[in-house]
Coordinates of C-alpha atoms and ligand atoms in Angstrom, one line a residue:
X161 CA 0.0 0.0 0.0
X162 CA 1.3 3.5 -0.6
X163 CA 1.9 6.7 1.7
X164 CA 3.0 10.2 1.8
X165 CA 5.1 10.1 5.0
X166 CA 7.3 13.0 6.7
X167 CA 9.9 11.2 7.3
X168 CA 11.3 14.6 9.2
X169 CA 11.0 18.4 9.1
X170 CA 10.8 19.4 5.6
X171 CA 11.4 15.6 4.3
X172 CA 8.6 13.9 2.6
X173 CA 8.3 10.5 0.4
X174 CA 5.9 8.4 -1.3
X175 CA 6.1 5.0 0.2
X176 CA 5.1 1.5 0.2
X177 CA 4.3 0.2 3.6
X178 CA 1.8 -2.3 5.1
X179 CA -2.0 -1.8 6.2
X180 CA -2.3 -0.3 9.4
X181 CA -2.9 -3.2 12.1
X182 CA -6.1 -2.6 14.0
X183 CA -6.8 -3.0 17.2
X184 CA -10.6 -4.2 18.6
X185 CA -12.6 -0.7 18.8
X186 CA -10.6 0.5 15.7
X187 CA -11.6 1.2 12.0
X188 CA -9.6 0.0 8.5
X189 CA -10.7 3.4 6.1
X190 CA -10.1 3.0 2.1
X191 CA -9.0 7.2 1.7
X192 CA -11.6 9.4 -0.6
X193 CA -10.7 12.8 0.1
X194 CA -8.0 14.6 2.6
X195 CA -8.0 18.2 2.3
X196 CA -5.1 20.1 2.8
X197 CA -5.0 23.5 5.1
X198 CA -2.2 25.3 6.3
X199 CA -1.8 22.8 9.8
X200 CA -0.4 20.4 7.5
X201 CA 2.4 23.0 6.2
X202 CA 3.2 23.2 9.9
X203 CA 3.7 20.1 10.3
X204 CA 5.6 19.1 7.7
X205 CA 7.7 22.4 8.5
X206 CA 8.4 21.4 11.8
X207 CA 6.3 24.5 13.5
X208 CA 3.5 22.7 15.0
X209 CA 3.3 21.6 18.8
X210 CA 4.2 18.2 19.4
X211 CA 4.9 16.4 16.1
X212 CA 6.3 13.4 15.8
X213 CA 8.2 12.5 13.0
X214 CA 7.8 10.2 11.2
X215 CA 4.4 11.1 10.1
X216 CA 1.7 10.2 7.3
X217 CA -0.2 13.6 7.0
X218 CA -3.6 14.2 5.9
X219 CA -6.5 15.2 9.2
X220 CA -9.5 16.1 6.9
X221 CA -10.5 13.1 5.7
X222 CA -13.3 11.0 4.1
X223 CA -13.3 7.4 2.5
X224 CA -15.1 3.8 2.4
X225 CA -15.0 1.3 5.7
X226 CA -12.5 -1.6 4.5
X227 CA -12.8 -3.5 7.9
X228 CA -13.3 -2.9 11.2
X229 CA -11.8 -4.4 14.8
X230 CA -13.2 -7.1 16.6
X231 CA -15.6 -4.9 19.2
X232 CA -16.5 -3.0 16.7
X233 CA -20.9 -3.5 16.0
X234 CA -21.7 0.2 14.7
X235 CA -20.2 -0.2 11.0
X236 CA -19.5 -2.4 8.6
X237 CA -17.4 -2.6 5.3
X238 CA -18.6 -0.6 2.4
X239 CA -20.2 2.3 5.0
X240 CA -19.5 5.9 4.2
X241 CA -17.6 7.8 6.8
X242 CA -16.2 11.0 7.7
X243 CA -13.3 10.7 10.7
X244 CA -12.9 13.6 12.9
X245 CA -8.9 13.6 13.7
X246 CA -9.0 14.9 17.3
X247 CA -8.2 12.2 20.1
X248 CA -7.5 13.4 23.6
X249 CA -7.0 11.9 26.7
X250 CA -9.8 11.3 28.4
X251 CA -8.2 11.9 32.1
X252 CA -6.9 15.4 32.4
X253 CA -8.7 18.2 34.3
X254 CA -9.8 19.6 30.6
X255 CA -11.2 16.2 29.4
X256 CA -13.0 15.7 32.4
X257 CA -14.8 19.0 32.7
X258 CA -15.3 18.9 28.6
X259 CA -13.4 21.3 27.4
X260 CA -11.7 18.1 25.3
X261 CA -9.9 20.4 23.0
X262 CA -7.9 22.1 25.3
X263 CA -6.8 18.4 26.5
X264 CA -3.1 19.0 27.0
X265 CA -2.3 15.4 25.5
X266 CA -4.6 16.6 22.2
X267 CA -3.2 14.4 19.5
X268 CA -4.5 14.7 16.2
X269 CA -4.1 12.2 13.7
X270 CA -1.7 13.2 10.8
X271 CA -1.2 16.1 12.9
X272 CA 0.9 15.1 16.2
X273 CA 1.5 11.7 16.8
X274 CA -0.4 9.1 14.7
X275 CA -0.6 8.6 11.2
X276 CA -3.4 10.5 9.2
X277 CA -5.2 9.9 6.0
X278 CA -2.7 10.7 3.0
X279 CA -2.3 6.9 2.1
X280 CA -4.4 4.5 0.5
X281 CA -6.2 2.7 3.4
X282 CA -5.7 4.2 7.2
X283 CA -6.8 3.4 11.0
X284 CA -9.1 5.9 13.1
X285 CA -10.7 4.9 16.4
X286 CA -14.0 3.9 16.0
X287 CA -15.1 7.3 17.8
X288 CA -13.7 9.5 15.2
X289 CA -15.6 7.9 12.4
X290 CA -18.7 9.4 11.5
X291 CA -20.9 7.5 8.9
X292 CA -22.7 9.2 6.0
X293 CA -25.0 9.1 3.6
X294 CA -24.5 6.7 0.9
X295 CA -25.1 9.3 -1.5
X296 CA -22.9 12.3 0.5
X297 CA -20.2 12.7 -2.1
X298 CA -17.2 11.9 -0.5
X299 CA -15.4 14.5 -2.2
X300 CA -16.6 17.1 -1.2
X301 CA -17.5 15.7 2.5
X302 CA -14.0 15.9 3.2
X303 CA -15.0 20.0 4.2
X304 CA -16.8 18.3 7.0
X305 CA -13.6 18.7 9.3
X306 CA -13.1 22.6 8.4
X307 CA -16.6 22.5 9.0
X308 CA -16.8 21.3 12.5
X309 CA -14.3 23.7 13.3
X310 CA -16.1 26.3 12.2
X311 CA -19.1 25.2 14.2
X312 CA -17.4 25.1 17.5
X313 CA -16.4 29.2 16.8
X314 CA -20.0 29.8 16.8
X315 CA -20.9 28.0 19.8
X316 CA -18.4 30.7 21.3
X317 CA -19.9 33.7 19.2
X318 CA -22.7 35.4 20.7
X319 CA -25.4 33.9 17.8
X320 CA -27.9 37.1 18.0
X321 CA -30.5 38.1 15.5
X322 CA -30.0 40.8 13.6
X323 CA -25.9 41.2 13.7
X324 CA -23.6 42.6 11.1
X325 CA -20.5 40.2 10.5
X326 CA -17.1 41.1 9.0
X327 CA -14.9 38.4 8.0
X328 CA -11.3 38.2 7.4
X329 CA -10.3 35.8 4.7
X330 CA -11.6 34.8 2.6
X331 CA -10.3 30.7 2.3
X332 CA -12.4 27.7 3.3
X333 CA -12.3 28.9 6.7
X334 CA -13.6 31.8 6.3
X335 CA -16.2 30.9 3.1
X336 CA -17.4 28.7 5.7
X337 CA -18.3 31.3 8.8
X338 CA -19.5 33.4 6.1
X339 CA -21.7 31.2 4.7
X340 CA -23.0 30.0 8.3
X341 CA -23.6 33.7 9.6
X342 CA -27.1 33.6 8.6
X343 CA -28.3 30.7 10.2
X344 CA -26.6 32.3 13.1
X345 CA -28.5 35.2 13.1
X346 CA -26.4 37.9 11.2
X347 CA -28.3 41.0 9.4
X348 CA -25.4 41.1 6.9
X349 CA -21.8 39.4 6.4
X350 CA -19.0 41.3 4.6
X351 CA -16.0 39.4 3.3
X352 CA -12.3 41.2 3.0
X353 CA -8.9 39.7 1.3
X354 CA -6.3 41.0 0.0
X355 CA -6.5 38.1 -2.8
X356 CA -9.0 39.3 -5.6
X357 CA -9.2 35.6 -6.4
X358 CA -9.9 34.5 -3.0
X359 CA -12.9 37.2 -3.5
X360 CA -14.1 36.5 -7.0
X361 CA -15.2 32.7 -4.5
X362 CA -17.0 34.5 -1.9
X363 CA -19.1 36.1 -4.9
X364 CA -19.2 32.6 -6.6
X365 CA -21.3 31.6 -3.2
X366 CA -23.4 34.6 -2.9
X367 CA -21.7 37.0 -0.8
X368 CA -21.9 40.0 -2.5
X369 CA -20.5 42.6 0.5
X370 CA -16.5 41.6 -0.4
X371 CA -13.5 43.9 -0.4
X372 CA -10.1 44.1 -0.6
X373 CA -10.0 46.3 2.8
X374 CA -12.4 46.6 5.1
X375 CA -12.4 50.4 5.4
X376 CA -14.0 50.3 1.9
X377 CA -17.2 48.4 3.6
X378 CA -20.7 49.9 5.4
X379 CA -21.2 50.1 8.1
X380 CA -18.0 51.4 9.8
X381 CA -18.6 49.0 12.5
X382 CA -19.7 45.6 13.4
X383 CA -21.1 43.3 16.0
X384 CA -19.3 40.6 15.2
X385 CA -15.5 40.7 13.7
X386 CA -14.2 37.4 13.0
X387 CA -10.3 36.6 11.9
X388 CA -9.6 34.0 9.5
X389 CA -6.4 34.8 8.4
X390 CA -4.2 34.5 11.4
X391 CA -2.0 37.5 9.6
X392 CA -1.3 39.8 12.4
X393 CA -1.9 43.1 10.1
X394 CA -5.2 41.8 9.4
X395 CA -6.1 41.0 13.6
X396 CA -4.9 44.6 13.9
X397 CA -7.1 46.4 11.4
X398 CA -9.9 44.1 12.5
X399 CA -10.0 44.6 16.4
X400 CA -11.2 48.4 16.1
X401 CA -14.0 47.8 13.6
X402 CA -15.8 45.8 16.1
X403 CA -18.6 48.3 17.5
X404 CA -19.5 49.1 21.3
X405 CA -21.0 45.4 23.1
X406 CA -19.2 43.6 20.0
X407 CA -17.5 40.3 19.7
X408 CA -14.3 39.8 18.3
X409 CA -12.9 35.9 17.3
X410 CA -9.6 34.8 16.9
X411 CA -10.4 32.3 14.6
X412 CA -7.2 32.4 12.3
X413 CA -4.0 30.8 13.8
X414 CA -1.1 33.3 13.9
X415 CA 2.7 32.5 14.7
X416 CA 3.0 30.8 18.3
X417 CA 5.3 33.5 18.8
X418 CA 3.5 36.9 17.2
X419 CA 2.2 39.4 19.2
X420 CA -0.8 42.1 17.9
X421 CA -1.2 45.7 19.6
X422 CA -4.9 46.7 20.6
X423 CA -6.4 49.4 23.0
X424 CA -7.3 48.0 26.2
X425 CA -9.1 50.9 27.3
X426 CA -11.4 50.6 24.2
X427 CA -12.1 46.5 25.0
X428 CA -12.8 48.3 28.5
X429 CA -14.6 51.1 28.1
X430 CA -17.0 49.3 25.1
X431 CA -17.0 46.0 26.7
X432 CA -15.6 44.2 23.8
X433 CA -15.4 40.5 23.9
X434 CA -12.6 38.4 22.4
X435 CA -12.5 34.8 22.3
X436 CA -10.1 32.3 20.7
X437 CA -11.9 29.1 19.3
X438 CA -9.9 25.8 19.1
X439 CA -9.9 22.8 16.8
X440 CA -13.5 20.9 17.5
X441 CA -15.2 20.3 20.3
X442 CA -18.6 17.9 20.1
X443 CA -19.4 19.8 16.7
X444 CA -18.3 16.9 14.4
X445 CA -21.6 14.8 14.3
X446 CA -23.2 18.6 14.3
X447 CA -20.9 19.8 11.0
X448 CA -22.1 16.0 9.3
X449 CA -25.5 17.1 9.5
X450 CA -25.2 20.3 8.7
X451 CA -23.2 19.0 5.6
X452 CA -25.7 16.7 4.4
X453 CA -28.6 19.2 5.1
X454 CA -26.3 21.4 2.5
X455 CA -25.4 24.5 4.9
X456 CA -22.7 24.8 2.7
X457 CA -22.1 25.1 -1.5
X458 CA -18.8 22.4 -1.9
X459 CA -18.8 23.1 -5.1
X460 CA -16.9 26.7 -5.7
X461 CA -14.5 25.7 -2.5
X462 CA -12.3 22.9 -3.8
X463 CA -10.4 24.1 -6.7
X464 CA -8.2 21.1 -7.2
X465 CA -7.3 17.3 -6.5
X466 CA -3.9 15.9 -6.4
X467 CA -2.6 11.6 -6.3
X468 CA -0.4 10.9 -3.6
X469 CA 2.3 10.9 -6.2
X470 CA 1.8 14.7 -6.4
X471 CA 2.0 15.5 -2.9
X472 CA 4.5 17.6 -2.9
X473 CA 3.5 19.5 -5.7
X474 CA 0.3 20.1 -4.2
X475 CA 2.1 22.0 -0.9
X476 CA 3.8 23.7 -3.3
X477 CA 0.8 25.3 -5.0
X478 CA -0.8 26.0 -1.2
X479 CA 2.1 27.8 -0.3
X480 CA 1.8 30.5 -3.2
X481 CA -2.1 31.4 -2.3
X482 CA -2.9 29.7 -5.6
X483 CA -5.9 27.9 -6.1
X484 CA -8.9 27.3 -3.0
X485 CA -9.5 24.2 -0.4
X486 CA -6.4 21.7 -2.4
X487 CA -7.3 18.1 -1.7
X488 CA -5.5 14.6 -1.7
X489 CA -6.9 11.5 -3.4
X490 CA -5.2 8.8 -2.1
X491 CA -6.8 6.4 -4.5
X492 CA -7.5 8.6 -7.7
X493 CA -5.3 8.0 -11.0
X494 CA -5.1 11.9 -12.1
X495 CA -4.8 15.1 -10.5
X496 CA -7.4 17.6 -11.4
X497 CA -8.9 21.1 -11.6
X498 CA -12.1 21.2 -10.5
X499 CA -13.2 24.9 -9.8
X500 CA -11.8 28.8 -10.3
Ligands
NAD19 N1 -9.5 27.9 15.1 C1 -9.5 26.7 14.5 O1 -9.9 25.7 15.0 C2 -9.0 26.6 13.1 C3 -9.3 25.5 12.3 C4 -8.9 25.5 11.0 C5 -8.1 26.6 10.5 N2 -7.8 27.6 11.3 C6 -7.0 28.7 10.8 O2 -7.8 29.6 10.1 C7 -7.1 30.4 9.2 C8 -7.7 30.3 7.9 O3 -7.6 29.0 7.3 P1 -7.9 28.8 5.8 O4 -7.8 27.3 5.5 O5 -9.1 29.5 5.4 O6 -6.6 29.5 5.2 P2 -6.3 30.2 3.8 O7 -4.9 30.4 3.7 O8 -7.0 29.4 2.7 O9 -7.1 31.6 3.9 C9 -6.5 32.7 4.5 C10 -6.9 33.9 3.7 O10 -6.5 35.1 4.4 C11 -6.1 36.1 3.4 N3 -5.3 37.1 4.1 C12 -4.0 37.0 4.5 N4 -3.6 38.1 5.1 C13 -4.7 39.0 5.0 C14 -4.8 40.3 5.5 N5 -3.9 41.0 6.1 N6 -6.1 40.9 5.2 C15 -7.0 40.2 4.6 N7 -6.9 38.9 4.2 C16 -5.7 38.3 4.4 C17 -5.4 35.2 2.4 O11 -5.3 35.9 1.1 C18 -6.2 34.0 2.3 O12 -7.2 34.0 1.3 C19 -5.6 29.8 9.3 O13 -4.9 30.6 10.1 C20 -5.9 28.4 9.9 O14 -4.7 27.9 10.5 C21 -8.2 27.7 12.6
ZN20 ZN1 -7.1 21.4 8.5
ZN21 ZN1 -7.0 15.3 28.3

């Protein structure tokens, strides 16, 4: 069977290897779809928390049940699935007071220290795996992940009627709160990159308030400001816009080791709210739904599909801004374009 693996920091091959060995609650999971965000640039770059190398990458991930461990009753081989990568510990004071994704032994799979989905058939705990509907196209279920994160940011937002929004980035992360806003309420939702192409999607989705900075946008302030870009410049220029009794979300990851100046007596004096959001927590079964009840428009977000063979060619192309949600087939024959 074949794999991308990092075999270190910035070392990567295409390898043959055995199946994954199972144990009894685990799940055997023939690879569909496994989008790429910038996480996995981390990882491969050596930059995120707690990697270890070596590593087969890929944590947004859908495909076909193959076989599953002995204690396993819920699913059988041929079901549909989406796998959420989180697995925590279970024991700490986080886990056992629910906040799961603040576990300090989080391990995601193809993200820290087991082996994620870039390779033809992988493992997942039966917990992770989420079946679908036989006719959910696995393609484009593989936004489910990036979708469940997005739904744990508005289970931190304040969700009232009647809100303006103003979004920063405009990549799958941020398509994705911007498409949600409604259902959570907002008046209005305006969009702002500095990428005209990253734009030209939003508009390909129905979002028709989009910019290139957000001081070109009405009103000149907002209830709810949310960051997806993790570029300090942009938290900076978005922190101010957020009007008196307003929220502001950290959605975007910035450098562990960035800082970003804002006015403490304004947060103060307007009781301004900010709130970080991290990774998932019990939204995964809630983004599948959502998913399959169509809350989001696939279609215009995944520009392109790459074979394992062109791994590397598809990190490449993310790291230039080129293209929108990149995804790995691990069993496809071609790499495609698919949208933009
Ligand atoms: N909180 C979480 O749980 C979570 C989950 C997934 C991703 N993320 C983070 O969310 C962020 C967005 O993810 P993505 O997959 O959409 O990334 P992406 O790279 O596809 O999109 C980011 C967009 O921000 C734009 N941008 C960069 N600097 C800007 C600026 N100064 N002003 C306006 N726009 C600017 C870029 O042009 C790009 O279109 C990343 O930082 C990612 O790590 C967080
Ligand atoms: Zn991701
Ligand atoms: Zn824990």
């Amino acid at each position: 069977m074949r794999a991308v693996i990092f075999r270190d920091r910035g070392d990567l091959a295409l390898v043959e290897r055995d199946e994954p060995t199972l144990g009894p609650k685990d799940v055997l999971v023939e690879a569909a779809a496994v989008g790429m965000c910038g996480t996995d640039i981390h990882v491969f770059d050596g930059e995120f928390e707690g990697t270890v190398f070596p590593l087969v990458p890929g944590h947004e991930a859908t495909g076909t049940v193959v076989r599953v461990g002995e204690s396993v009753t819920t699913l059988t081989p041929g079901d549909h699935v989406a796998v959420n990568p989180s697995t925590t510990c279970g024991e700490c004071e986080f886990c056992l007071n629910g906040r799961n994704n603040l576990c300090r032994s989080w391990n995601g799979l193809g993200v820290v220290a087991s082996d994620g989905a870039c390779q033809e058939r992988f493992a997942a705990p039966l917990a992770n795996v989420y079946k679908l509907r036989p006719e959910t196209d696995l393609y484009r279920a593989a936004l489910i992940e990036p979708l469940a994160c997005a739904i744990r940011g508005y289970d931190l937002l304040p969700r009232r009627m009647g809100e303006h929004y103003l979004i920063y980035g405009s990549g799958t992360m941020g398509l994705i709160m911007a498409q949600l806003a409604p259902r959570a309420g907002a008046a209005s939702v305006t969009v702002v990159d500095l990428n005209p192409a990253r734009l030209a999607t939003a508009r390909e989705l129905g979002i028709s308030n989009v910019y290139a900075s957000a001081g070109d946008a009405e009103p000149d302030k907002w209830d709810v400001v949310i960051d997806c870009t993790g570029a300090i410049p942009a938290i900076e220029d978005a922190l101010p816009r957020v009007k008196a009794g307003g929220t502001f979300q950290n959605f975007g990851v910035a450098p562990a080791e960035a800082f970003a100046d804002y006015s403490p007596f304004r947060v103060y004096r307007d009781e301004i709210t900010i709130t970080g959001t991290m990774a998932v927590l019990n939204s995964f079964g809630r983004a599948v739904e959502m998913f399959e009840a169509g809350a989001i428009d696939p279609g215009p977000m995944i520009s392109h599909s790459f074979t394992l063979d062109d791994y590397a060619q598809a990190l490449t192309m993310f790291r230039t801004g080129e293209g929108r949600k990149l995804q790995i087939r691990p069993n496809d024959t071609a790499s495609r374009v698919l949208a933009g």
